XYZ file of C-alpha atoms in Angstrom:
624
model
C -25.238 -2.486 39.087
C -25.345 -0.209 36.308
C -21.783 1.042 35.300
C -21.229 3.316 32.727
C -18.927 3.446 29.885
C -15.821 5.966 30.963
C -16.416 3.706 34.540
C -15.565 0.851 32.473
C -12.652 2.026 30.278
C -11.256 3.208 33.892
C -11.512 -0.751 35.183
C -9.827 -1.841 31.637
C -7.256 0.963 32.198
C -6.446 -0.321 35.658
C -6.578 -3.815 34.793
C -3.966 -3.003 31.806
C -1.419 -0.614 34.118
C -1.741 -3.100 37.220
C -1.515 -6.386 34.951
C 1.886 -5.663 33.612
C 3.744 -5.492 37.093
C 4.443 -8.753 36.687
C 6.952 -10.374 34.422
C 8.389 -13.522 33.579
C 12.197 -14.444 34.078
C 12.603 -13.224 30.482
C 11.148 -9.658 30.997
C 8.119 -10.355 29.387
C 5.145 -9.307 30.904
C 2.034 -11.216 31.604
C -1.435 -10.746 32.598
C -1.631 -12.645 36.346
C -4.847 -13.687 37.096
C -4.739 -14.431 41.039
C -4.104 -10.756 41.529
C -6.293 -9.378 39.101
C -9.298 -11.728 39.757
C -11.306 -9.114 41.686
C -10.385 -6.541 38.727
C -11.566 -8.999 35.775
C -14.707 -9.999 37.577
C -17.631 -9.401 35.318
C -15.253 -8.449 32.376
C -15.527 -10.121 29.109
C -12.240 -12.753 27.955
C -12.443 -11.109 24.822
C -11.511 -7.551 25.986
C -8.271 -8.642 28.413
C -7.175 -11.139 25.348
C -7.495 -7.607 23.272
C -5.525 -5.696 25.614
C -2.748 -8.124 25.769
C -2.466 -8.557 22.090
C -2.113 -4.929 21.692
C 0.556 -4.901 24.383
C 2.181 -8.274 22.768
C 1.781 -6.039 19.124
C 2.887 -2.660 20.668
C 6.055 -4.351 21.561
C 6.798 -6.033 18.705
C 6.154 -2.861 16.536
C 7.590 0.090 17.544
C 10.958 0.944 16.301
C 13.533 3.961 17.236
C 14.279 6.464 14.445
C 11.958 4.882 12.024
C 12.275 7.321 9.596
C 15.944 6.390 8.882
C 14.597 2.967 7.161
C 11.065 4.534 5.737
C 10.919 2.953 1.705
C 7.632 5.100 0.140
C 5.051 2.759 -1.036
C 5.279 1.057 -4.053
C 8.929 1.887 -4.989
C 12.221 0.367 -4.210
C 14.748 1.150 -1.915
C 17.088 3.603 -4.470
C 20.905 2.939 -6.186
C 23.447 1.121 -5.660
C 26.159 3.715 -4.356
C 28.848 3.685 -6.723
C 31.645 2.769 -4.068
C 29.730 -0.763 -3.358
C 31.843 -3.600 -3.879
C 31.386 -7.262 -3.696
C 33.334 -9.237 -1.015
C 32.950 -12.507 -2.434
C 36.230 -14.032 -2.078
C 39.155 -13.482 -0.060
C 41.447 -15.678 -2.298
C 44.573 -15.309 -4.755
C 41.721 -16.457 -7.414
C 39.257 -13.443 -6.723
C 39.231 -11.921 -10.162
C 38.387 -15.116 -12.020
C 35.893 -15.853 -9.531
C 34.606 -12.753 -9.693
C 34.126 -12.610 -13.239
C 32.488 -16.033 -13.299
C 29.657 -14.361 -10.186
C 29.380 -11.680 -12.353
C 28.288 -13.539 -15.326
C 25.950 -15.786 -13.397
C 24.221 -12.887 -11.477
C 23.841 -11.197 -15.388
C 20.480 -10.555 -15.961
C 19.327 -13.146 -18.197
C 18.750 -12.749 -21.825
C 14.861 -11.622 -21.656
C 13.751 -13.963 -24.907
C 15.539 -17.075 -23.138
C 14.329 -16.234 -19.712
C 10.634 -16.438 -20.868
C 11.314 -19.534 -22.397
C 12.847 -20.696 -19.023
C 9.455 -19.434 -17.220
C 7.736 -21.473 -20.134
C 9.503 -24.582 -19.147
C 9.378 -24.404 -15.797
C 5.237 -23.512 -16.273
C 5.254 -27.341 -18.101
C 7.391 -29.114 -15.516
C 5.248 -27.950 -12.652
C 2.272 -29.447 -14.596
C 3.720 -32.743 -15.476
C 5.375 -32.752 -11.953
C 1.819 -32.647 -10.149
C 0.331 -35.277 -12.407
C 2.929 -37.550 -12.453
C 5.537 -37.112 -9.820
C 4.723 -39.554 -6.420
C 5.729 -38.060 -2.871
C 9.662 -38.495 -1.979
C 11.071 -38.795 1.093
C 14.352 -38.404 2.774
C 16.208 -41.854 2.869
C 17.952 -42.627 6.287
C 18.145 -39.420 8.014
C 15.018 -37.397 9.553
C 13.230 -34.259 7.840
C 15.451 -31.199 7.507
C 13.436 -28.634 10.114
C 12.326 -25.235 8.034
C 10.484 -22.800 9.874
C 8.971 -20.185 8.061
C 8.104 -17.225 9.541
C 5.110 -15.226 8.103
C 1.714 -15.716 6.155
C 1.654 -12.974 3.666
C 2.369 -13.186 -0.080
C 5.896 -14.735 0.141
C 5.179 -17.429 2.480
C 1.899 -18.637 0.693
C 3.759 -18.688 -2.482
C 6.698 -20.701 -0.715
C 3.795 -23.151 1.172
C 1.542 -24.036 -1.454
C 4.700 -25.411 -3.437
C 7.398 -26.681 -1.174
C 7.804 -30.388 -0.392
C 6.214 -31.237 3.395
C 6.971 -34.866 2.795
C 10.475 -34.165 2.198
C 10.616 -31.103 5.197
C 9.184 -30.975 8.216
C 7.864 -27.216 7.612
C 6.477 -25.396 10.788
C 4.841 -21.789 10.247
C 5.154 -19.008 12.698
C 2.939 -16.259 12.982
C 0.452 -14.019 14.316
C -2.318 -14.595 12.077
C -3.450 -18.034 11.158
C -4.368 -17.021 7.444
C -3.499 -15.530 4.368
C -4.164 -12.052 3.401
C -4.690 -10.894 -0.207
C -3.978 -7.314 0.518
C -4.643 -5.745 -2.845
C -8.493 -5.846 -1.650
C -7.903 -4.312 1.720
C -8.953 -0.713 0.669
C -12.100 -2.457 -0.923
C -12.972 -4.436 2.291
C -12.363 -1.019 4.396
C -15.446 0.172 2.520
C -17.871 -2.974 2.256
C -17.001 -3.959 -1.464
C -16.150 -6.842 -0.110
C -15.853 -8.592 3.192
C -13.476 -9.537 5.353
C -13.061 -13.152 4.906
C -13.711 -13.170 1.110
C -10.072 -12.212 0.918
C -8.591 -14.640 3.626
C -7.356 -18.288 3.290
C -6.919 -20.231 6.162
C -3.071 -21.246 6.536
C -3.492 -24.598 7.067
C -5.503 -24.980 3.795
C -2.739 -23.763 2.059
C 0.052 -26.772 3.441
C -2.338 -29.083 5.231
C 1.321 -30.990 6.249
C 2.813 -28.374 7.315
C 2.359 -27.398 11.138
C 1.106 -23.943 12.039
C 2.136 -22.400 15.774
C 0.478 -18.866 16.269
C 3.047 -16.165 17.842
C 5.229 -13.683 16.959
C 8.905 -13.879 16.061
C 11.033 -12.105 18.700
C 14.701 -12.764 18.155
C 17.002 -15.815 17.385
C 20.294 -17.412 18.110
C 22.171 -18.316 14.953
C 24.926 -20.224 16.596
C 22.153 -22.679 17.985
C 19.265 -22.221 15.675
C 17.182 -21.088 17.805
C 14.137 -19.152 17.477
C 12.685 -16.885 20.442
C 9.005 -16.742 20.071
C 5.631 -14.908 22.242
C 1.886 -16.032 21.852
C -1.123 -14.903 23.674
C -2.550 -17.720 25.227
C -6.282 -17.488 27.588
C -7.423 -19.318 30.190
C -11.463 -18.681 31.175
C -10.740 -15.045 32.090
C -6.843 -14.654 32.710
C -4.465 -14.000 29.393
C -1.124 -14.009 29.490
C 1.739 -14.148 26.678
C 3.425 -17.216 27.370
C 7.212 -17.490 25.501
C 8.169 -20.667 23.304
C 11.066 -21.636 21.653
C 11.549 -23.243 18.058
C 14.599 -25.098 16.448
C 15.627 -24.972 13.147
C 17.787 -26.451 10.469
C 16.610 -23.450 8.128
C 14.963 -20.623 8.623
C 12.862 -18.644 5.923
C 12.131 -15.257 6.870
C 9.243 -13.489 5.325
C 7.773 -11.319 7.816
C 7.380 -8.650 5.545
C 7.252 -4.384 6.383
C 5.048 -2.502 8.631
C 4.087 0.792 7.866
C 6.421 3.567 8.807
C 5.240 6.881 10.016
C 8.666 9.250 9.232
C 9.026 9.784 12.917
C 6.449 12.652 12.389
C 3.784 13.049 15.699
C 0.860 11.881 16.061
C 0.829 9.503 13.098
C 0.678 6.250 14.924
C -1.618 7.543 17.845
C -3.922 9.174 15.260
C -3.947 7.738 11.990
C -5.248 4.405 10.603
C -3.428 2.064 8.692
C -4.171 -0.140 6.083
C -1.810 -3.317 6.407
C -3.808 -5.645 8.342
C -7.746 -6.788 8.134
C -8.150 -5.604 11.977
C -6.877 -2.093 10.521
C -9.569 -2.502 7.496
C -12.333 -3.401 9.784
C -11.167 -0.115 12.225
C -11.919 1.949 9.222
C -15.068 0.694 7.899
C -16.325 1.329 11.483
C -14.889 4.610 11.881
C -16.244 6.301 8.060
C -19.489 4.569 9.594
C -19.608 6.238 13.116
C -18.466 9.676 11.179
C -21.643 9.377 9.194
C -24.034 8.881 12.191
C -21.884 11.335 14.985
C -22.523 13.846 11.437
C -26.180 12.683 11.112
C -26.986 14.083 14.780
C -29.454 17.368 15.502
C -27.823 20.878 17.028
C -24.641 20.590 14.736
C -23.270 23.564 12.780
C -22.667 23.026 9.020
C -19.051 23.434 10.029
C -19.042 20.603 12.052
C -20.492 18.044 9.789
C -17.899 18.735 7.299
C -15.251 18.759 10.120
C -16.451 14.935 10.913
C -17.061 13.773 6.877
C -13.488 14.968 5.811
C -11.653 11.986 5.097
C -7.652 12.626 5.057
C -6.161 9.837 3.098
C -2.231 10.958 3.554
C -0.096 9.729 0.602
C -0.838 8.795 -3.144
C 0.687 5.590 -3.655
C -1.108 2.312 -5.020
C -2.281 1.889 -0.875
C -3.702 5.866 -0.770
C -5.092 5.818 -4.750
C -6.882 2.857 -3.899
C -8.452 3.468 -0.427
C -9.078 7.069 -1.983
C -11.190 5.683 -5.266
C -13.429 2.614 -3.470
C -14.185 5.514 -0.611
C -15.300 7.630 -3.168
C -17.397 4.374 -4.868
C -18.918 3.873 -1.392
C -20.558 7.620 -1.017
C -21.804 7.845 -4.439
C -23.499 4.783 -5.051
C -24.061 4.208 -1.144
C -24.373 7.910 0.188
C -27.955 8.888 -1.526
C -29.053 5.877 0.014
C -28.294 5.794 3.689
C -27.182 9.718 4.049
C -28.740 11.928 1.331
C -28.715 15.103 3.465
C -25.301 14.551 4.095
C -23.276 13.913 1.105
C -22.944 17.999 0.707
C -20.648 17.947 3.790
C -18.318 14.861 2.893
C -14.640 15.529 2.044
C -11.905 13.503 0.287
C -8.400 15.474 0.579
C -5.529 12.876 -0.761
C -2.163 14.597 0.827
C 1.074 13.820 -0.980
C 4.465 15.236 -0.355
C 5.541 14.599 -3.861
C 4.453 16.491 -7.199
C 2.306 13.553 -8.741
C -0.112 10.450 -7.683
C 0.894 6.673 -8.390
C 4.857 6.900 -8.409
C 5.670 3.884 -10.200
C 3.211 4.113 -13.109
C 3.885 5.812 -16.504
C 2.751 9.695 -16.498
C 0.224 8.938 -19.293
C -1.625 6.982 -16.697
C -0.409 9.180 -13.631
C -1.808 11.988 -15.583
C -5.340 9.632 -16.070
C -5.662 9.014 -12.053
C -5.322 12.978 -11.436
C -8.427 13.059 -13.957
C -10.613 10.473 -12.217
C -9.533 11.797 -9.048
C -10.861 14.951 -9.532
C -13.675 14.128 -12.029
C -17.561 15.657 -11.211
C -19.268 13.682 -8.368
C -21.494 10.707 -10.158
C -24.513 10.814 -8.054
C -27.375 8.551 -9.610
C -30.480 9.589 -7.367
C -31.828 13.034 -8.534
C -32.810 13.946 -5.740
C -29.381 13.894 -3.775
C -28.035 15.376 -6.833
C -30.305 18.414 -6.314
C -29.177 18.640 -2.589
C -25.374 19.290 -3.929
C -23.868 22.927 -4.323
C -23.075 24.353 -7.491
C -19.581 23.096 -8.332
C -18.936 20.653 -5.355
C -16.110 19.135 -5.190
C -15.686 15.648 -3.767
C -12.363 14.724 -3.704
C -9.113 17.277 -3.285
C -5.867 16.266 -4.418
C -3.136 17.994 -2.201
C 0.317 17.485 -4.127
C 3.930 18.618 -2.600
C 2.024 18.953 0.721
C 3.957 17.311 3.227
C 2.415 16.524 6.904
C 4.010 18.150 10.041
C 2.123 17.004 12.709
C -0.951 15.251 13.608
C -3.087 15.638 16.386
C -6.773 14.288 17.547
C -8.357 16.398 15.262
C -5.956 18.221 12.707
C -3.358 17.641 10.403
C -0.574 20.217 10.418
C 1.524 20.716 7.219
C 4.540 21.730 6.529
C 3.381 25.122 4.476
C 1.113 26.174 7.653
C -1.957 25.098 6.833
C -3.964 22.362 8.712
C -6.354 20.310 8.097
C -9.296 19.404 10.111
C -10.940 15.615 9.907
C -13.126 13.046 11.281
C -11.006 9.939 9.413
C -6.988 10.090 8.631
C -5.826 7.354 6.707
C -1.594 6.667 7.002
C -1.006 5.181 3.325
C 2.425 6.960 3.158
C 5.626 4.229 3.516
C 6.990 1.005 5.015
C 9.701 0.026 7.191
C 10.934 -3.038 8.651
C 10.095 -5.095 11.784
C 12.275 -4.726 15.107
C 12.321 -8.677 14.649
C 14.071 -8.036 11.160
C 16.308 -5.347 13.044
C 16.955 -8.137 15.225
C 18.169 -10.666 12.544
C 20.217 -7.906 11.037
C 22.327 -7.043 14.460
C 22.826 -11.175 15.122
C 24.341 -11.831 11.618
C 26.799 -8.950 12.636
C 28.873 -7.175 10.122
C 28.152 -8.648 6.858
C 24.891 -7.622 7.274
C 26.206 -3.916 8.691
C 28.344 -3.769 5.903
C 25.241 -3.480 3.475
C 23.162 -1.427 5.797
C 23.636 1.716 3.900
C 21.762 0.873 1.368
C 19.836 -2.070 2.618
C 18.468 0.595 5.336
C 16.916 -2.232 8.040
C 16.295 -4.611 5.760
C 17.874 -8.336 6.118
C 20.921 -8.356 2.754
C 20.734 -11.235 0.847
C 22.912 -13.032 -2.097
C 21.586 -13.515 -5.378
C 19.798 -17.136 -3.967
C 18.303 -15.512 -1.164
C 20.577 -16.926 1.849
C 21.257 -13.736 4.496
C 24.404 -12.629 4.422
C 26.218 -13.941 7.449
C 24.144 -17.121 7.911
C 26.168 -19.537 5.291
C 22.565 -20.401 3.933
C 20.982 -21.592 7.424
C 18.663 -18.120 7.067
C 17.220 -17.299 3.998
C 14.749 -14.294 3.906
C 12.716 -12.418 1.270
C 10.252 -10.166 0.374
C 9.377 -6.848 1.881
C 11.926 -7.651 5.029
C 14.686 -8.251 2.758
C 16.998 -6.504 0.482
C 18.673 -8.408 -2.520
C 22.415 -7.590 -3.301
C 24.182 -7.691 -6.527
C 21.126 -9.540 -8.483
C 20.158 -9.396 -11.582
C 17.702 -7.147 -11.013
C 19.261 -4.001 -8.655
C 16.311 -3.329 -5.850
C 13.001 -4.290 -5.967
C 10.371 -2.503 -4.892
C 8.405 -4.275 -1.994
C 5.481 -5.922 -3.606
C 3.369 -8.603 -3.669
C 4.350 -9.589 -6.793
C 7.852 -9.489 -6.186
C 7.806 -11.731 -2.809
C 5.028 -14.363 -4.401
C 7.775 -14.938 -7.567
C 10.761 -14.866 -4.376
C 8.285 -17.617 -2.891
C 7.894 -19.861 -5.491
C 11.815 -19.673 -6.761
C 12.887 -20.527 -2.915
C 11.218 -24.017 -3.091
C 11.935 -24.671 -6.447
C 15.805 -24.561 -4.896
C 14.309 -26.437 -1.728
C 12.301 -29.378 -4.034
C 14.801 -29.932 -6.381
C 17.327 -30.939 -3.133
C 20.121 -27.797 -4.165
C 22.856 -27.672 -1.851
C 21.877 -24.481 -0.044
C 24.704 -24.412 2.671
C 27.249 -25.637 0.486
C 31.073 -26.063 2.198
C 33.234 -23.400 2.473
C 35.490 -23.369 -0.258
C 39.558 -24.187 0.380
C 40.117 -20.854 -0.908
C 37.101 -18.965 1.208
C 34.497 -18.895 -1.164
C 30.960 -18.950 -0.597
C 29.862 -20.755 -3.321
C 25.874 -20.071 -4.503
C 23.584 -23.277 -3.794
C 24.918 -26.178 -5.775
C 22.719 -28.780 -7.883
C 21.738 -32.120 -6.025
C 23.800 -34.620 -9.101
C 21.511 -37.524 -8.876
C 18.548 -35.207 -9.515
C 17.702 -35.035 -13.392
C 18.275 -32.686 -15.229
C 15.883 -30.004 -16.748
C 14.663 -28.553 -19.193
C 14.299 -25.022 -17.629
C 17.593 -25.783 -16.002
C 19.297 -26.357 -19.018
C 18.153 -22.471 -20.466
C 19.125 -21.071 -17.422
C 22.982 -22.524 -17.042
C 22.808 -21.702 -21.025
C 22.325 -17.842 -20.036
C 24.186 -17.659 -16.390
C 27.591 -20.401 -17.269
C 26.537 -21.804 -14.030
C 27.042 -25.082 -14.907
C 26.599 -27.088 -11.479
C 25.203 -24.231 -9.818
C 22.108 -22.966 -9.251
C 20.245 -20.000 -11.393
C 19.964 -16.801 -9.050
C 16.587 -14.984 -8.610
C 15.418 -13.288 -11.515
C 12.198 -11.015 -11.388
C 9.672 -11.064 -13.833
C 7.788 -7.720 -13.921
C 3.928 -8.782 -15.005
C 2.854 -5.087 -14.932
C 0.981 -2.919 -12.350
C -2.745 -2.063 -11.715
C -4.933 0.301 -9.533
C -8.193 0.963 -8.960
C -9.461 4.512 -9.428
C -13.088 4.358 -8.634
C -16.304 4.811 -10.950
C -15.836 1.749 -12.243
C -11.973 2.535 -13.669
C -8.787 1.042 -13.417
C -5.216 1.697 -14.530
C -2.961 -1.141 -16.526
C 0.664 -1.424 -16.961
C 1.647 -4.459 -18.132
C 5.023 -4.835 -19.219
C 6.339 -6.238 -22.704
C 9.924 -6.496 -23.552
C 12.386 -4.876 -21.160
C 13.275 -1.718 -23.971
C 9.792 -1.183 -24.948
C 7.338 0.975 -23.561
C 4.005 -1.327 -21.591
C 0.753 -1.847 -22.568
C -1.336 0.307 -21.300
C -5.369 -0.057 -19.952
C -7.450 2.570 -18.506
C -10.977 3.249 -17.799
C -13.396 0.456 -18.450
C -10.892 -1.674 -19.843
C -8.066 -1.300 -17.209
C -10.967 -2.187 -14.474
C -11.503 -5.506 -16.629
C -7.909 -6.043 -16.561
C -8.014 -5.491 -12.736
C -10.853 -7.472 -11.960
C -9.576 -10.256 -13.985
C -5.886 -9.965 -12.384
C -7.432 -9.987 -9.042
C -9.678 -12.850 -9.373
C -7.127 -14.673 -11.219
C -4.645 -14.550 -8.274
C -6.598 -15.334 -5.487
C -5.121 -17.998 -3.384
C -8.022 -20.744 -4.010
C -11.351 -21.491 -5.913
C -13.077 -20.866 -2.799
C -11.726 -17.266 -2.317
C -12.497 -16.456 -6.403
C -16.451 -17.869 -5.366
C -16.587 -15.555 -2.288
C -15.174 -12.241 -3.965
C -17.325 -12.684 -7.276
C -20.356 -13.209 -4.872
C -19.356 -9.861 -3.010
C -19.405 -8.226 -6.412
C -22.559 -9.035 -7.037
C -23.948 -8.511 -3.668
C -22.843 -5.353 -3.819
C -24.415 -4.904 -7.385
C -27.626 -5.967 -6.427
C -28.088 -4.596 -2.433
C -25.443 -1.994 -1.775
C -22.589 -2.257 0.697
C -23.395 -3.423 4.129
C -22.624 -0.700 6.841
C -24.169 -2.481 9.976
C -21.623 -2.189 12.990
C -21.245 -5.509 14.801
């Protein structure tokens, strides 16, 4: 029997609705195949395993009042209030303690903290070379589960101990993501799996479970976890539980939508490869819905306007390799229709790129709104005098969003085919979770933290006496050396790599309470020996048996602006201005930074191959 397609998203409808009646002793619902059997008959695994991933993702996504904890992308998370005080120590010796926190949390000297990077650079080198595998002596592994596989948690994997630990990972997504390339695999510049390393490959000793995080019990160390799990053509999401000694919490952000309608229904995102590979399809069905006899001019542009809404690093970026992908692709595939194809970038601020110097800000507002570079004559002929590919839209803030318009806030509106959401992040309701458990001294901090998990200096959560420790985009570090970072990549691989450092070189993380009350930072392990970049760091901190606090070193910032362009800002000493690339240069900068920090050889061979690919044939726009 023939059924047709509205038929079928009826069954999948009904099989979603009736599905869910059922629910666990835990309130979690599951897909129950003895009373759905006649429903799922003739309906593919792979479509109930998508529904109930979507429900398992809806669930673990969706916040209340997200716009109270929305950080816009690529900057930090503001000031310090200037009524914020530390709470250290409750004892009659708080001022000398004090004093002594203070000077160890001191951002370190930045011509002795290179040399300390320096060192610890040689030390790694000699330790891999020469260093044999250790083991705990007479006791079992200490249990760290680690939740996440984004920039954070590969930096912590690929250098912490397993023969010391027994590391689990928990997450959704068995592999790494280098999300920098997103907006070029949303496009075809590169593929999908050019930019993903297996997790396992990354810790081949550590043990990998796939679910998501739901909530945990610090009193017993216990995490609450939920995995889709399928069995011929039933799914269901099946809850487990994991203990812990230590938990590392890297989950990172999600994007965050400002509470304003119709974002999340409407919009695509650009976090995850699934949300990549929903974009490349959609630009793709635009083009051919567009390419279809009987339409009126108006309608063709209606379905090739591409609303990319906000003008970060994320927007910029999607923006430039869209605008790569319909000049060099368009006159090849859709000469006809490049005359009707839109590119309006919508910011709610008064500039593009927030975080980079306004020589270069000023440079991506040129190549933004350069001339259209259209090779083939021909096509070139087809365009109107003056046409104008790309629109930049600044202090335009979005109102409302529907199936087919954006509303903004002046009263104008927008009509599309493809909206893009490249506007902010906010945290996790797992992270939210963490952050109610550890109770006040994480509410105290909340005000400035705004949802994300507070942390000391050494990156224990506050409240967890060094049994949690958490970083990256989920977390908020107080009173370091550094103020607030801003949630990037960069900042969570360094976070990473400094976490086991502590872990490898055996510090005391938890520490005993101090007769006094005091909390003290993670203390050194004294049968370890000593070293060199140790040694410069108690020099700068007067830390003495303690350990160094997280320092950030900023490397610089790049983005790609299309054409074959790039912007550079690499940073130099703290007081002088950066170095600064743009144009041809700044794209060899990029692709060289890029390259350069993919997670393996195999990932470097894959994207270089892409490159050329692309070069040579064009970028691939079957749909599978």
């Amino acid at each position: 029997m023939r059924v047709s397609s509205a038929t079928f998203s009826c069954i999948l409808f009904s099989v979603a609705t009736n599905a869910f009646v059922v629910t666990n002793t835990n309130g979690v619902s599951s897909w129950n195949h003895r009373q759905n059997t006649r429903l799922l008959e003739g309906t593919d695994t792979k479509d109930t395993e998508k529904l109930v991933r979507e429900e398992l993702k809806e669930r673990n996504t969706i916040i209340d009042k997200e716009e109270q904890y929305a950080v816009v992308d690529g900057e930090g998370f503001g000031t310090i209030p200037e009524d914020t005080e530390t709470t250290t120590t409750t004892s009659i010796d708080r001022k000398s303690w004090e004093a002594r926190l203070k000077k160890m949390t001191k951002k370190r000297a930045y011509p002795l903290f290179l040399a300390e990077k320096a060192a610890e650079i040689g030390e790694k080198i000699l330790s891999d070379i020469f260093d044999a595998p250790k083991y705990p002596i007479g006791s079992e592994k200490e249990k760290i589960v680690v939740l996440g596989t984004g920039w954070g948690a590969a930096s912590f994997l690929k250098d912490v101990d397993a023969n010391f630990y027994d590391v689990t990972i928990v997450s959704p997504r068995n592999y790494f993501l280098f999300t920098p390339m997103l907006a070029g695999a949303s496009v075809g510049t590169v593929e999908f799996r050019s930019i993903t390393e297996p997790v396992r490959e990354i810790n081949r000793k550590a043990t990998y479970l796939e679910g998501i995080a739901t909530g945990i019990d610090p009193k017993t160390k216990t995490l609450s976890c939920e995995s889709v799990t399928c069995n011929g053509n039933s799914c269901e999401i099946t809850d487990f539980s994991v203990e812990y000694d230590r938990l590392v919490i890297t989950v990172g952000a999600q994007t965050n939508t400002f509470g304003i309608p119709g974002v999340r229904e409407y919009c695509n995102f650009l976090k995850q490869i699934e949300d990549a590979r929903r974009i490349r399809t959609a630009i793709v069905n635009c083009f051919e819905r567009a390419n279809l006899p009987g339409l009126t001019d108006e309608d063709r542009i209606r379905d090739l306007t591409f609303a990319v809404i906000g003008a970060g690093p994320t927007g910029i970026e999607f923006a430039a390799e869209l605008r790569d992908f319909i000049e060099q692709d368009g006159p090849k595939y859709y000469p006809k229709l490049l005359k009707f194809v839109r590119i309006k970038v919508i910011e709610a601020s008064s500039t593009i790129l927030a975080p980079f110097d306004k020589s270069l800000q000023d440079e991506a507002i040129t190549q933004m709104n350069r001339r259209v570079q259209v090779n083939d004559e021909i096509t070139s002929s087809m365009l109107p005098s003056g046409f104008k590919l790309v629109e930049l839209l600044l202090d335009s803030s979005v109102k409302e969003v529907t199936e087919k318009t954006i509303h903004l806030n002046d009263g104008s509106s927008i009509d599309y085919g493809v909206a893009v959401w490249a506007a902010g992040n906010g945290p996790l309701p797992f992270t939210l979770d963490v952050i109610e458990q550890l109770g006040e001294a994480q509410a105290a901090h909340q005000g400035t933290a705004r949802g994300r998990i507070a942390t000391d200096p050494w990156l224990r959560a506050d409240g967890s006496e060094g049994s949690i420790l958490a970083f990256g985009d989920c977390s908020c570090v107080i009173d370091g050396p550094d103020g607030f970072l801003p949630a990037t990549a960069q900042v969570a691989s360094q976070q990473g790599e400094y976490l086991a450092y502590l872990l490898n070189d055996e510090f005391e993380i938890s520490p005993p309470i101090s007769d006094d009350g005091v909390f003290l930072p993670p203390r050194k392990n004294p049968e370890s020996d000593g070293k060199l970049s140790e040694a410069i760091a108690s020099f700068s901190t007067n830390g003495g048996e303690y350990a160094k606090p997280f320092q950030f070193l900023n490397l610089g910032i790049l983005a790609y602006t299309g054409g074959g362009s790039a912007l550079a800002q690499v940073s130099t000493l703290p007081s002088a201005p950066p170095i600064k690339g743009r144009g041809k240069i700044g794209n060899a900068l990029w692709r060289s930074v890029y390259l350069s920090k993919q997670i393996s050889v195999r990932n470097r061979v894959l994207v270089i191959n892409d490159w050329i690919n692309r070069q040579i044939f064009g970028r691939d726009i079957t749909r599978l």
